[in-house]
mmCIF file with all atom_site columns, C-alpha atoms in Angstrom:
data_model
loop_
_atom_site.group_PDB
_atom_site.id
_atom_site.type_symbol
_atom_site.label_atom_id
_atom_site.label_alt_id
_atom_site.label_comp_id
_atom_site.label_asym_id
_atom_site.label_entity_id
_atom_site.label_seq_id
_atom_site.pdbx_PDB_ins_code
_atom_site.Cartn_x
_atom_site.Cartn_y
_atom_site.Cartn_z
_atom_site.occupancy
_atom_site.B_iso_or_equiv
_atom_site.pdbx_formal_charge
_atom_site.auth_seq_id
_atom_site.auth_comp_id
_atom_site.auth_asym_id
_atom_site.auth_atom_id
_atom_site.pdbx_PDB_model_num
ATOM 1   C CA . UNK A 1 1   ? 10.052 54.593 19.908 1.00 96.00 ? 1   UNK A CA 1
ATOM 2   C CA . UNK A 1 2   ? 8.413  57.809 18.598 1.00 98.00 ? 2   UNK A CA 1
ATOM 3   C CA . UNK A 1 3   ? 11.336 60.747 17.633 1.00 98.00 ? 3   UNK A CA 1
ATOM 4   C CA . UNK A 1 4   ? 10.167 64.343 17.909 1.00 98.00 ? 4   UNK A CA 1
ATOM 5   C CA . UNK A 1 5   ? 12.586 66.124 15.798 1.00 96.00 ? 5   UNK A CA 1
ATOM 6   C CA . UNK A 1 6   ? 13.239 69.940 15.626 1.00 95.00 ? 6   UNK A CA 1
ATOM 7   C CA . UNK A 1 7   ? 16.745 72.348 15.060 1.00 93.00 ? 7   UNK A CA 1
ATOM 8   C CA . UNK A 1 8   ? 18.541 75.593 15.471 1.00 93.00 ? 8   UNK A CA 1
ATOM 9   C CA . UNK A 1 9   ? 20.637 77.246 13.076 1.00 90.00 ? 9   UNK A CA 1
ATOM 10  C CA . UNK A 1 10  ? 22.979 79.521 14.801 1.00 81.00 ? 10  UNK A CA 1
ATOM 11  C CA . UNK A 1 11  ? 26.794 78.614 14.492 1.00 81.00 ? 11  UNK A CA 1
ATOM 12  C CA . UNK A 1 12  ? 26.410 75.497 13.005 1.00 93.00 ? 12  UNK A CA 1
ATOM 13  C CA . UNK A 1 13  ? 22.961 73.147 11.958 1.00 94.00 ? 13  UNK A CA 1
ATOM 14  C CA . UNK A 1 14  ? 21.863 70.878 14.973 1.00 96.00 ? 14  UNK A CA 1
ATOM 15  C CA . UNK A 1 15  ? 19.679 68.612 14.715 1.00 96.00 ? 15  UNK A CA 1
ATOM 16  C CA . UNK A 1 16  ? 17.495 67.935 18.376 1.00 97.00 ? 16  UNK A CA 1
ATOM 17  C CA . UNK A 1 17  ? 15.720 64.260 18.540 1.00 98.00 ? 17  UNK A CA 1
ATOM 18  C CA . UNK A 1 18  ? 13.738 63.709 21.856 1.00 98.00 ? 18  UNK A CA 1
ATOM 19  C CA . UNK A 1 19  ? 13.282 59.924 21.777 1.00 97.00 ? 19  UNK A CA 1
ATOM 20  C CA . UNK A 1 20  ? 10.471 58.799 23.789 1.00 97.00 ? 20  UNK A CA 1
ATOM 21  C CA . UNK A 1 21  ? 8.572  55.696 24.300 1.00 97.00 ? 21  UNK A CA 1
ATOM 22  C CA . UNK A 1 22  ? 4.897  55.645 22.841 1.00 96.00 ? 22  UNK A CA 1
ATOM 23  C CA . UNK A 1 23  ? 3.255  55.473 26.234 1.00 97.00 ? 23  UNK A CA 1
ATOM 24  C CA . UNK A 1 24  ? 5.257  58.477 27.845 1.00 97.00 ? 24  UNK A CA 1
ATOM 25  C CA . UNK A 1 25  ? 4.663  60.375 24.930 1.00 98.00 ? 25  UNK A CA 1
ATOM 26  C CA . UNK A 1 26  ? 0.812  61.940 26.880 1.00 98.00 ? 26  UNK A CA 1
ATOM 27  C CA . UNK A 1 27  ? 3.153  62.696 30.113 1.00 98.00 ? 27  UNK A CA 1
ATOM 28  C CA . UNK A 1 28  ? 5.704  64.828 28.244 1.00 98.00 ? 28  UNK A CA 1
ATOM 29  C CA . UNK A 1 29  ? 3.097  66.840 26.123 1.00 97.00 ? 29  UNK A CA 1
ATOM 30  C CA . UNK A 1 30  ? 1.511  67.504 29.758 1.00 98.00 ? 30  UNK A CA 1
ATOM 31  C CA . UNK A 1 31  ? 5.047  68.451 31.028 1.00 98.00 ? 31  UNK A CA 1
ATOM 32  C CA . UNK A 1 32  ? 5.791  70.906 28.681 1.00 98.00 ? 32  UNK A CA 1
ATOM 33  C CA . UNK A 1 33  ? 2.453  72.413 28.571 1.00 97.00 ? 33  UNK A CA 1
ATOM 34  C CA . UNK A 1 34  ? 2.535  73.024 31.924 1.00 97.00 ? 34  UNK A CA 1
ATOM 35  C CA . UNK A 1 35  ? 5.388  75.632 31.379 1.00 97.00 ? 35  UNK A CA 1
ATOM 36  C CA . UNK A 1 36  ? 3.107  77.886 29.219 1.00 96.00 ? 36  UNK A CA 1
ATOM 37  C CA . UNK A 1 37  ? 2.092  81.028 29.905 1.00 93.00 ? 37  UNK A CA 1
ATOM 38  C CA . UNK A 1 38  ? -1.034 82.279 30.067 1.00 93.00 ? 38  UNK A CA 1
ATOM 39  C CA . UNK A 1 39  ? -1.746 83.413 26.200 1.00 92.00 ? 39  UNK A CA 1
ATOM 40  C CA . UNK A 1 40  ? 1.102  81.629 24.999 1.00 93.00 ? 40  UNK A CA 1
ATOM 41  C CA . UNK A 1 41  ? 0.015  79.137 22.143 1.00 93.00 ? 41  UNK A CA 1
ATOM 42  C CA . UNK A 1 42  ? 3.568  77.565 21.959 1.00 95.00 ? 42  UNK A CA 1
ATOM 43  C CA . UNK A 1 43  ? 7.307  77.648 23.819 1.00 95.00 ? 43  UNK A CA 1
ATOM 44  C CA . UNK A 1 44  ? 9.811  78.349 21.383 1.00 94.00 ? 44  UNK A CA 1
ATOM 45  C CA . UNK A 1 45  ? 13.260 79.241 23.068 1.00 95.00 ? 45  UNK A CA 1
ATOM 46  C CA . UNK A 1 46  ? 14.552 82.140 21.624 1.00 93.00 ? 46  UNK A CA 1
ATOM 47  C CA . UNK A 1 47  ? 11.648 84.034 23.289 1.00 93.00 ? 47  UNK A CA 1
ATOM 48  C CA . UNK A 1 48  ? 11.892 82.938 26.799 1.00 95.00 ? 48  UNK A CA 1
ATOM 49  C CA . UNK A 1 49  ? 13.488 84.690 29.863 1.00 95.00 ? 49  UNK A CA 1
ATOM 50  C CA . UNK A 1 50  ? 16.546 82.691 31.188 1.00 96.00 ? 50  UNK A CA 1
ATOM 51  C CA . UNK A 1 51  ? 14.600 81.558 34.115 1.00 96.00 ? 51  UNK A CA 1
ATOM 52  C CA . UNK A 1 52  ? 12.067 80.082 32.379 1.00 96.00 ? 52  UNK A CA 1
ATOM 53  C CA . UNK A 1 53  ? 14.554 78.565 30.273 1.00 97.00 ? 53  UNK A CA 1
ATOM 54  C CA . UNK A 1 54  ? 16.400 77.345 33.451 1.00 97.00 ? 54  UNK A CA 1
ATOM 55  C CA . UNK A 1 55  ? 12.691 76.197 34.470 1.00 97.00 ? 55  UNK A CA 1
ATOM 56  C CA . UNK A 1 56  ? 12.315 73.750 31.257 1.00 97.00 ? 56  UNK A CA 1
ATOM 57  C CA . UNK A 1 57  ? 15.149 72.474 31.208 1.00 97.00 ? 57  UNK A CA 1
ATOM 58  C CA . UNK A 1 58  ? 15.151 71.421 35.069 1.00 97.00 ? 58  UNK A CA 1
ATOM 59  C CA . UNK A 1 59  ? 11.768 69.806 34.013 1.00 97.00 ? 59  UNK A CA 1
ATOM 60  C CA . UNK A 1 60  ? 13.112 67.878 31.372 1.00 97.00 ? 60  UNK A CA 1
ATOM 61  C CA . UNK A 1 61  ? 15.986 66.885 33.399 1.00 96.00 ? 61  UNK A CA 1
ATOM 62  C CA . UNK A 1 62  ? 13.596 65.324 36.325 1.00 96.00 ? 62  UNK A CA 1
ATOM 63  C CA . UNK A 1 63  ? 11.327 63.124 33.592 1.00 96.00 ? 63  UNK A CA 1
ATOM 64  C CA . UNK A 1 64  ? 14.293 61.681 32.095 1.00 92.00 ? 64  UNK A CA 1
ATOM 65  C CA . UNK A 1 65  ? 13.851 62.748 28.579 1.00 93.00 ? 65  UNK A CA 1
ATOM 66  C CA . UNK A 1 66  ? 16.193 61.192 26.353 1.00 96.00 ? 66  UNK A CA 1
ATOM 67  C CA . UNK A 1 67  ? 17.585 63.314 23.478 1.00 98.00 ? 67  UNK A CA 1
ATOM 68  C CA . UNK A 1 68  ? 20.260 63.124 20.384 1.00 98.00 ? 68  UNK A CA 1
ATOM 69  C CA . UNK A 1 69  ? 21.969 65.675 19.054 1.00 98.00 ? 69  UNK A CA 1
ATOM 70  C CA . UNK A 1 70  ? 23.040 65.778 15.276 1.00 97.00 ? 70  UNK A CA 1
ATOM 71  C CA . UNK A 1 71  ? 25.475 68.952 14.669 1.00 97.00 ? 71  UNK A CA 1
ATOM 72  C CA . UNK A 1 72  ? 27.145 70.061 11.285 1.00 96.00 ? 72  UNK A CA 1
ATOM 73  C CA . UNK A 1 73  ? 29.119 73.202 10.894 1.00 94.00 ? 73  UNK A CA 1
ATOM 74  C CA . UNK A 1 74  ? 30.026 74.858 7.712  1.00 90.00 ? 74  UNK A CA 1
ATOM 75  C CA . UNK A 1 75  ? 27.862 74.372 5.295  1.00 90.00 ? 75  UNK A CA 1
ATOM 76  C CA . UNK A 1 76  ? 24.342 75.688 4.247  1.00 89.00 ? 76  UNK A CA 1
ATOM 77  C CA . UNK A 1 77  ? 21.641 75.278 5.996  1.00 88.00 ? 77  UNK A CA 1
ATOM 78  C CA . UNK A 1 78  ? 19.630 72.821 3.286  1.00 87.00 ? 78  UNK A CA 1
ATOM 79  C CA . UNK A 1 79  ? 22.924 70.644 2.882  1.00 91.00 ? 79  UNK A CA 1
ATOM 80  C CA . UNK A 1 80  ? 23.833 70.578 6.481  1.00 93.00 ? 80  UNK A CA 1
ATOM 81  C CA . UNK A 1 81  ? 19.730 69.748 7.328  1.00 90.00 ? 81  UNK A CA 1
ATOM 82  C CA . UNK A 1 82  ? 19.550 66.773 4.531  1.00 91.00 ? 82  UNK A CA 1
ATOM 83  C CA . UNK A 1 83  ? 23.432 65.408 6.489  1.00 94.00 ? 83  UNK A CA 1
ATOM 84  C CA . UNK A 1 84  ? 21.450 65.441 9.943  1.00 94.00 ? 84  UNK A CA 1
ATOM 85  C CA . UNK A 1 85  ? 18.595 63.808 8.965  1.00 92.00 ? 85  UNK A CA 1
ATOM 86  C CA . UNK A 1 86  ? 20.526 60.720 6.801  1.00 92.00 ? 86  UNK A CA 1
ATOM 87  C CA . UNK A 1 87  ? 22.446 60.136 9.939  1.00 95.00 ? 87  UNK A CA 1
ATOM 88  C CA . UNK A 1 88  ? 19.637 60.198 11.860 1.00 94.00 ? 88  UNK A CA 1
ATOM 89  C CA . UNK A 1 89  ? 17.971 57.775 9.807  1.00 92.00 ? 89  UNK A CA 1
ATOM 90  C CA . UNK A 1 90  ? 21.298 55.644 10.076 1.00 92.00 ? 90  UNK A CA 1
ATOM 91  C CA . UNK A 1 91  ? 20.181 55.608 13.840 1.00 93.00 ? 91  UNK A CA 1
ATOM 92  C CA . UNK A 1 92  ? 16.318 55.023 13.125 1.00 91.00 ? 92  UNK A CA 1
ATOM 93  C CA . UNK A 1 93  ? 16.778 50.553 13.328 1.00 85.00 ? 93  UNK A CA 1
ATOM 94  C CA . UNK A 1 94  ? 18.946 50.527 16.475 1.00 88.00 ? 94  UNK A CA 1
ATOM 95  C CA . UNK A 1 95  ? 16.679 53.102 18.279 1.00 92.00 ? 95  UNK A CA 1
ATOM 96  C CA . UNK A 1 96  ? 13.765 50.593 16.919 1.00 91.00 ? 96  UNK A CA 1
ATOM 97  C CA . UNK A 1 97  ? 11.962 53.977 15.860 1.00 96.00 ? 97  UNK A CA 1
ATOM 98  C CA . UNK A 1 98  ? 8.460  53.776 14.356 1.00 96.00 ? 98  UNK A CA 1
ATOM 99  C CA . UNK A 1 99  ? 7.469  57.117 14.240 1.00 97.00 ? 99  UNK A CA 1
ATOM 100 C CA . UNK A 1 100 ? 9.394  60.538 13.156 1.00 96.00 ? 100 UNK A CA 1
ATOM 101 C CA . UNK A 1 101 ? 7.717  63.855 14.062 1.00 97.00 ? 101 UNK A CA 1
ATOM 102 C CA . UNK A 1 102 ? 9.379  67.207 12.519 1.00 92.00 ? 102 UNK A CA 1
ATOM 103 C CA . UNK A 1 103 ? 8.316  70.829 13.073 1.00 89.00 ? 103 UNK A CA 1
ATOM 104 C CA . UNK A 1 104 ? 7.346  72.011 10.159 1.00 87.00 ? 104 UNK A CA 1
ATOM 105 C CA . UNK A 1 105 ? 9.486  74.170 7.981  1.00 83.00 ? 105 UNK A CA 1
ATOM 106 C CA . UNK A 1 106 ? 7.640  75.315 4.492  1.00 83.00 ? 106 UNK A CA 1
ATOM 107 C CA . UNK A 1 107 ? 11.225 76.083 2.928  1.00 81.00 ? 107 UNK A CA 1
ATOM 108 C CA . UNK A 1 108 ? 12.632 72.545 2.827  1.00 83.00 ? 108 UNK A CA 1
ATOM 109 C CA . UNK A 1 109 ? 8.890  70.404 3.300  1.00 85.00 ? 109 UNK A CA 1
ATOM 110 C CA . UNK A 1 110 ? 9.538  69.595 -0.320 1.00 89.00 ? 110 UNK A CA 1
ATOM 111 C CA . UNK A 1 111 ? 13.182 68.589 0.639  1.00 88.00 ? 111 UNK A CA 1
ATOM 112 C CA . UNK A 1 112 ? 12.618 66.740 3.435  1.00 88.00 ? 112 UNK A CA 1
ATOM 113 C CA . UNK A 1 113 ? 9.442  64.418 1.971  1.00 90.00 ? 113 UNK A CA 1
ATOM 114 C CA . UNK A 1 114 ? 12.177 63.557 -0.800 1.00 90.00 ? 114 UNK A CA 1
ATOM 115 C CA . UNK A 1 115 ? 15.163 62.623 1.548  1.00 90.00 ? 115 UNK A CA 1
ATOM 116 C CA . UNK A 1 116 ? 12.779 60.757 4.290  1.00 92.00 ? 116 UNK A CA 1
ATOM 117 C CA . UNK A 1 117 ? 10.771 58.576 1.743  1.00 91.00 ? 117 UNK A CA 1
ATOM 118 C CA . UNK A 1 118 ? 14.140 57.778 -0.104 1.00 91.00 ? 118 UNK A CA 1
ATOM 119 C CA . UNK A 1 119 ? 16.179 57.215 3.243  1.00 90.00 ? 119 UNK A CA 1
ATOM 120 C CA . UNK A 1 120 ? 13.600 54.842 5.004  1.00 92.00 ? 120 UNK A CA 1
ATOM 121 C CA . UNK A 1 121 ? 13.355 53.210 1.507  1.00 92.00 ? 121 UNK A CA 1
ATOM 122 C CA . UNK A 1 122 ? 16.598 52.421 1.106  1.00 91.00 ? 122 UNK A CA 1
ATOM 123 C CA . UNK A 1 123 ? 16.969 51.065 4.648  1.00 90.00 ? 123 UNK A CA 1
ATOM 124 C CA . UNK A 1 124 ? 14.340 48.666 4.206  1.00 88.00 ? 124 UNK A CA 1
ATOM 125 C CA . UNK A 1 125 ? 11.921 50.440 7.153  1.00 90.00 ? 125 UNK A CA 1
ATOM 126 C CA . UNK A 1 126 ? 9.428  52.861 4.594  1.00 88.00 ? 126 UNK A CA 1
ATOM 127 C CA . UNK A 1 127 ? 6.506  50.248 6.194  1.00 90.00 ? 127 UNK A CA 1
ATOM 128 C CA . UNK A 1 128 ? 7.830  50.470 9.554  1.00 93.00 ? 128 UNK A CA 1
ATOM 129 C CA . UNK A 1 129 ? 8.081  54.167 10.181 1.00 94.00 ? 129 UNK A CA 1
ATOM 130 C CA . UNK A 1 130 ? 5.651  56.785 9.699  1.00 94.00 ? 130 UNK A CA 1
ATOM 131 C CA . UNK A 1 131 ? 6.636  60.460 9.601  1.00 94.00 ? 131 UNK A CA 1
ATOM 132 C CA . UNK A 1 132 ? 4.662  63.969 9.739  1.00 94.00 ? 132 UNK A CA 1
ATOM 133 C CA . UNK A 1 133 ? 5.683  67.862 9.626  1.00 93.00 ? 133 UNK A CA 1
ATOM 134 C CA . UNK A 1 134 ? 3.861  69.796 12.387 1.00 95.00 ? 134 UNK A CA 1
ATOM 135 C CA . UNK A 1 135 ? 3.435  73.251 12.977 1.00 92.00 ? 135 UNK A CA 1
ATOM 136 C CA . UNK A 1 136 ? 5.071  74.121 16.065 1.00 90.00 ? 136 UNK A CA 1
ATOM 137 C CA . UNK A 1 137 ? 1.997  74.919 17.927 1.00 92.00 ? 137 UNK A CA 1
ATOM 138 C CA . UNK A 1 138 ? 0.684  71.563 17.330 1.00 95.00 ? 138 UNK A CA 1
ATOM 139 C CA . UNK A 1 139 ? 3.144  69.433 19.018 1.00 97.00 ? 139 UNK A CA 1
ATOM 140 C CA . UNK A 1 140 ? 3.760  70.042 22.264 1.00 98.00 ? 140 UNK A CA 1
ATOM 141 C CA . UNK A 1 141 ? 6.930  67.854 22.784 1.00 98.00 ? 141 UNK A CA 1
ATOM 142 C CA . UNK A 1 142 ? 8.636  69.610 19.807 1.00 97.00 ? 142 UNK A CA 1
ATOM 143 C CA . UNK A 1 143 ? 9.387  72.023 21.866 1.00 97.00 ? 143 UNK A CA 1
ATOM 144 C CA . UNK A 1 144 ? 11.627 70.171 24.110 1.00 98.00 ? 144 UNK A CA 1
ATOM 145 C CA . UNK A 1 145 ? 13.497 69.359 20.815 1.00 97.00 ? 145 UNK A CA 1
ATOM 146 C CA . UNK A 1 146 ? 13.628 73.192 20.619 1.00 97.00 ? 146 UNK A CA 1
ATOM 147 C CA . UNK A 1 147 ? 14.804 73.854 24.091 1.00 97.00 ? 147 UNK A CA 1
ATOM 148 C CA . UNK A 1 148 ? 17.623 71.508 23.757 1.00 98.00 ? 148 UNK A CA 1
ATOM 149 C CA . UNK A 1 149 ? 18.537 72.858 20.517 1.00 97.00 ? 149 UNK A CA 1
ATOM 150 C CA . UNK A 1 150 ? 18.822 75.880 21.275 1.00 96.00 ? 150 UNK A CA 1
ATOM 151 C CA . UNK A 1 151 ? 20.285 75.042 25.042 1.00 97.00 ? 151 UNK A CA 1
ATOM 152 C CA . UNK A 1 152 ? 23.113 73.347 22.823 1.00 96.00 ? 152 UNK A CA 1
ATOM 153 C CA . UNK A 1 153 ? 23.948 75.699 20.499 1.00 95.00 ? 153 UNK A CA 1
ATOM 154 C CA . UNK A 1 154 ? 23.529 78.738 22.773 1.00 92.00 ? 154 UNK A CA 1
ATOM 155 C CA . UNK A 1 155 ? 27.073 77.030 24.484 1.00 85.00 ? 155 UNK A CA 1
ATOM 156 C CA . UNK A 1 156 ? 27.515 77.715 28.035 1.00 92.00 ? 156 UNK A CA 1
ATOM 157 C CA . UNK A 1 157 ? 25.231 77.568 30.959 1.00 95.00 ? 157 UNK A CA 1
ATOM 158 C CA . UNK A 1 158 ? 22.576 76.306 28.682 1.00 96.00 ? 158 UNK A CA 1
ATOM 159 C CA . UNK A 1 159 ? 24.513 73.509 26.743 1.00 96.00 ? 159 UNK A CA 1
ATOM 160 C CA . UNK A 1 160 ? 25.905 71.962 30.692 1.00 97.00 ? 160 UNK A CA 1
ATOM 161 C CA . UNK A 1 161 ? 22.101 72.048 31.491 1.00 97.00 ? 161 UNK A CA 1
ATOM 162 C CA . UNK A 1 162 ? 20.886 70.508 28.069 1.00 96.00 ? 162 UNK A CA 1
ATOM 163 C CA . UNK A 1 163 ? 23.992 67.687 28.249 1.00 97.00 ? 163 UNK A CA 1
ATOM 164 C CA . UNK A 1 164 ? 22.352 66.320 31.362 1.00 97.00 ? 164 UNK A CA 1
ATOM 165 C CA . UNK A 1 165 ? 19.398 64.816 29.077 1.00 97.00 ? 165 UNK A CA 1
ATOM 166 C CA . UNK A 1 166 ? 21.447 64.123 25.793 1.00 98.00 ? 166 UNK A CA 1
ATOM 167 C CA . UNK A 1 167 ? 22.863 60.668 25.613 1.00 97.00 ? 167 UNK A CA 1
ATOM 168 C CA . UNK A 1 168 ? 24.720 60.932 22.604 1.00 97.00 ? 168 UNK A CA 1
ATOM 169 C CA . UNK A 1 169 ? 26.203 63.470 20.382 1.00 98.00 ? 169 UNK A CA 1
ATOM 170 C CA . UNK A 1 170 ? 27.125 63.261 16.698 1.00 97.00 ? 170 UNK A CA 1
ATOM 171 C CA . UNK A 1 171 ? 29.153 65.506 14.948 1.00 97.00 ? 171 UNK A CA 1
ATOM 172 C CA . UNK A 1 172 ? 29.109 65.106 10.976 1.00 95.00 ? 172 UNK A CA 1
ATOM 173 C CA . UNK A 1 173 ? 31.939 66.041 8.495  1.00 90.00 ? 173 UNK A CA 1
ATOM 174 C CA . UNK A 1 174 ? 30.473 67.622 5.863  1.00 82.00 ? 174 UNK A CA 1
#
């Protein structure tokens, strides 16, 4: 499986992972491409109307997309990021993961090349699974990680709309 990972940061840290197999991966990127606007080099979220919002996530809903959610409240954003991505890891054999796609955040690249080359060490799977930091407008099926995200945290509406594509939800004590 191939994990596109991005997050939001409002309330508390969440952690989005659309989990997708290899072979799907071309049909989503089409999917979500499809909802651009003309001029628009990438959907992020916070910056679309509520019916375009409704729009995505409908689409997402009717290819079956298949997303975690990793959520920690109270605490920094750099602590609460490096708790969401160790669990995640934790999940990384079961989900038989063999690639790990982040958007790319400058602040905590440093961070995060640390934590995922020391966490897929120390599980025995560094050979196994490769990883990369994207810029947004690069990776088209990072922004579904977005939308749900942001669905999620935004509570609501939203969340009961993002819920219908996340199978499983894990909250973390920090």
């Amino acid at each position: 499986m191939h994990i596109y990972i991005d997050e939001s940061k409002s309330k508390a840290y969440i952690v989005a992972a659309v989990i997708i197999e290899p072979g799907r991966a071309a049909a989503l990127r089409k999917l979500m491409k499809s909802f651009l606007m003309p001029r628009q080099g990438h959907i992020h979220f916070v910056n679309e109307s509520n019916a375009r919002r409704k729009q995505i996530l409908t689409g997402l809903e009717q290819f079956e997309v298949k997303i975690r959610i990793y959520r920690v409240a109270g605490l920094n954003p750099i602590l609460a990021r490096g708790l969401c991505f160790r669990t995640l890891m934790d999940d990384l054999e079961a989900l038989d993961a063999t690639k790990l796609v982040f958007e790319r955040e400058d602040s905590a690249l440093r961070s995060d090349e640390n934590l995922l080359r020391q966490g897929l060490l120390k599980r025995g799977i560094k050979e196994r699974v490769e990883y990369s930091h994207v810029q947004k407008s690069e990776e088209p099926i990072v922004w579904a990680a977005d939308a749900i995200a942001w669905s999620f945290a935004r509570g609501e509406d939203f969340k009961r709309r993002a819920m219908k594509v996340v199978e499983k939800v894990t909250e973390i004590e920090p």
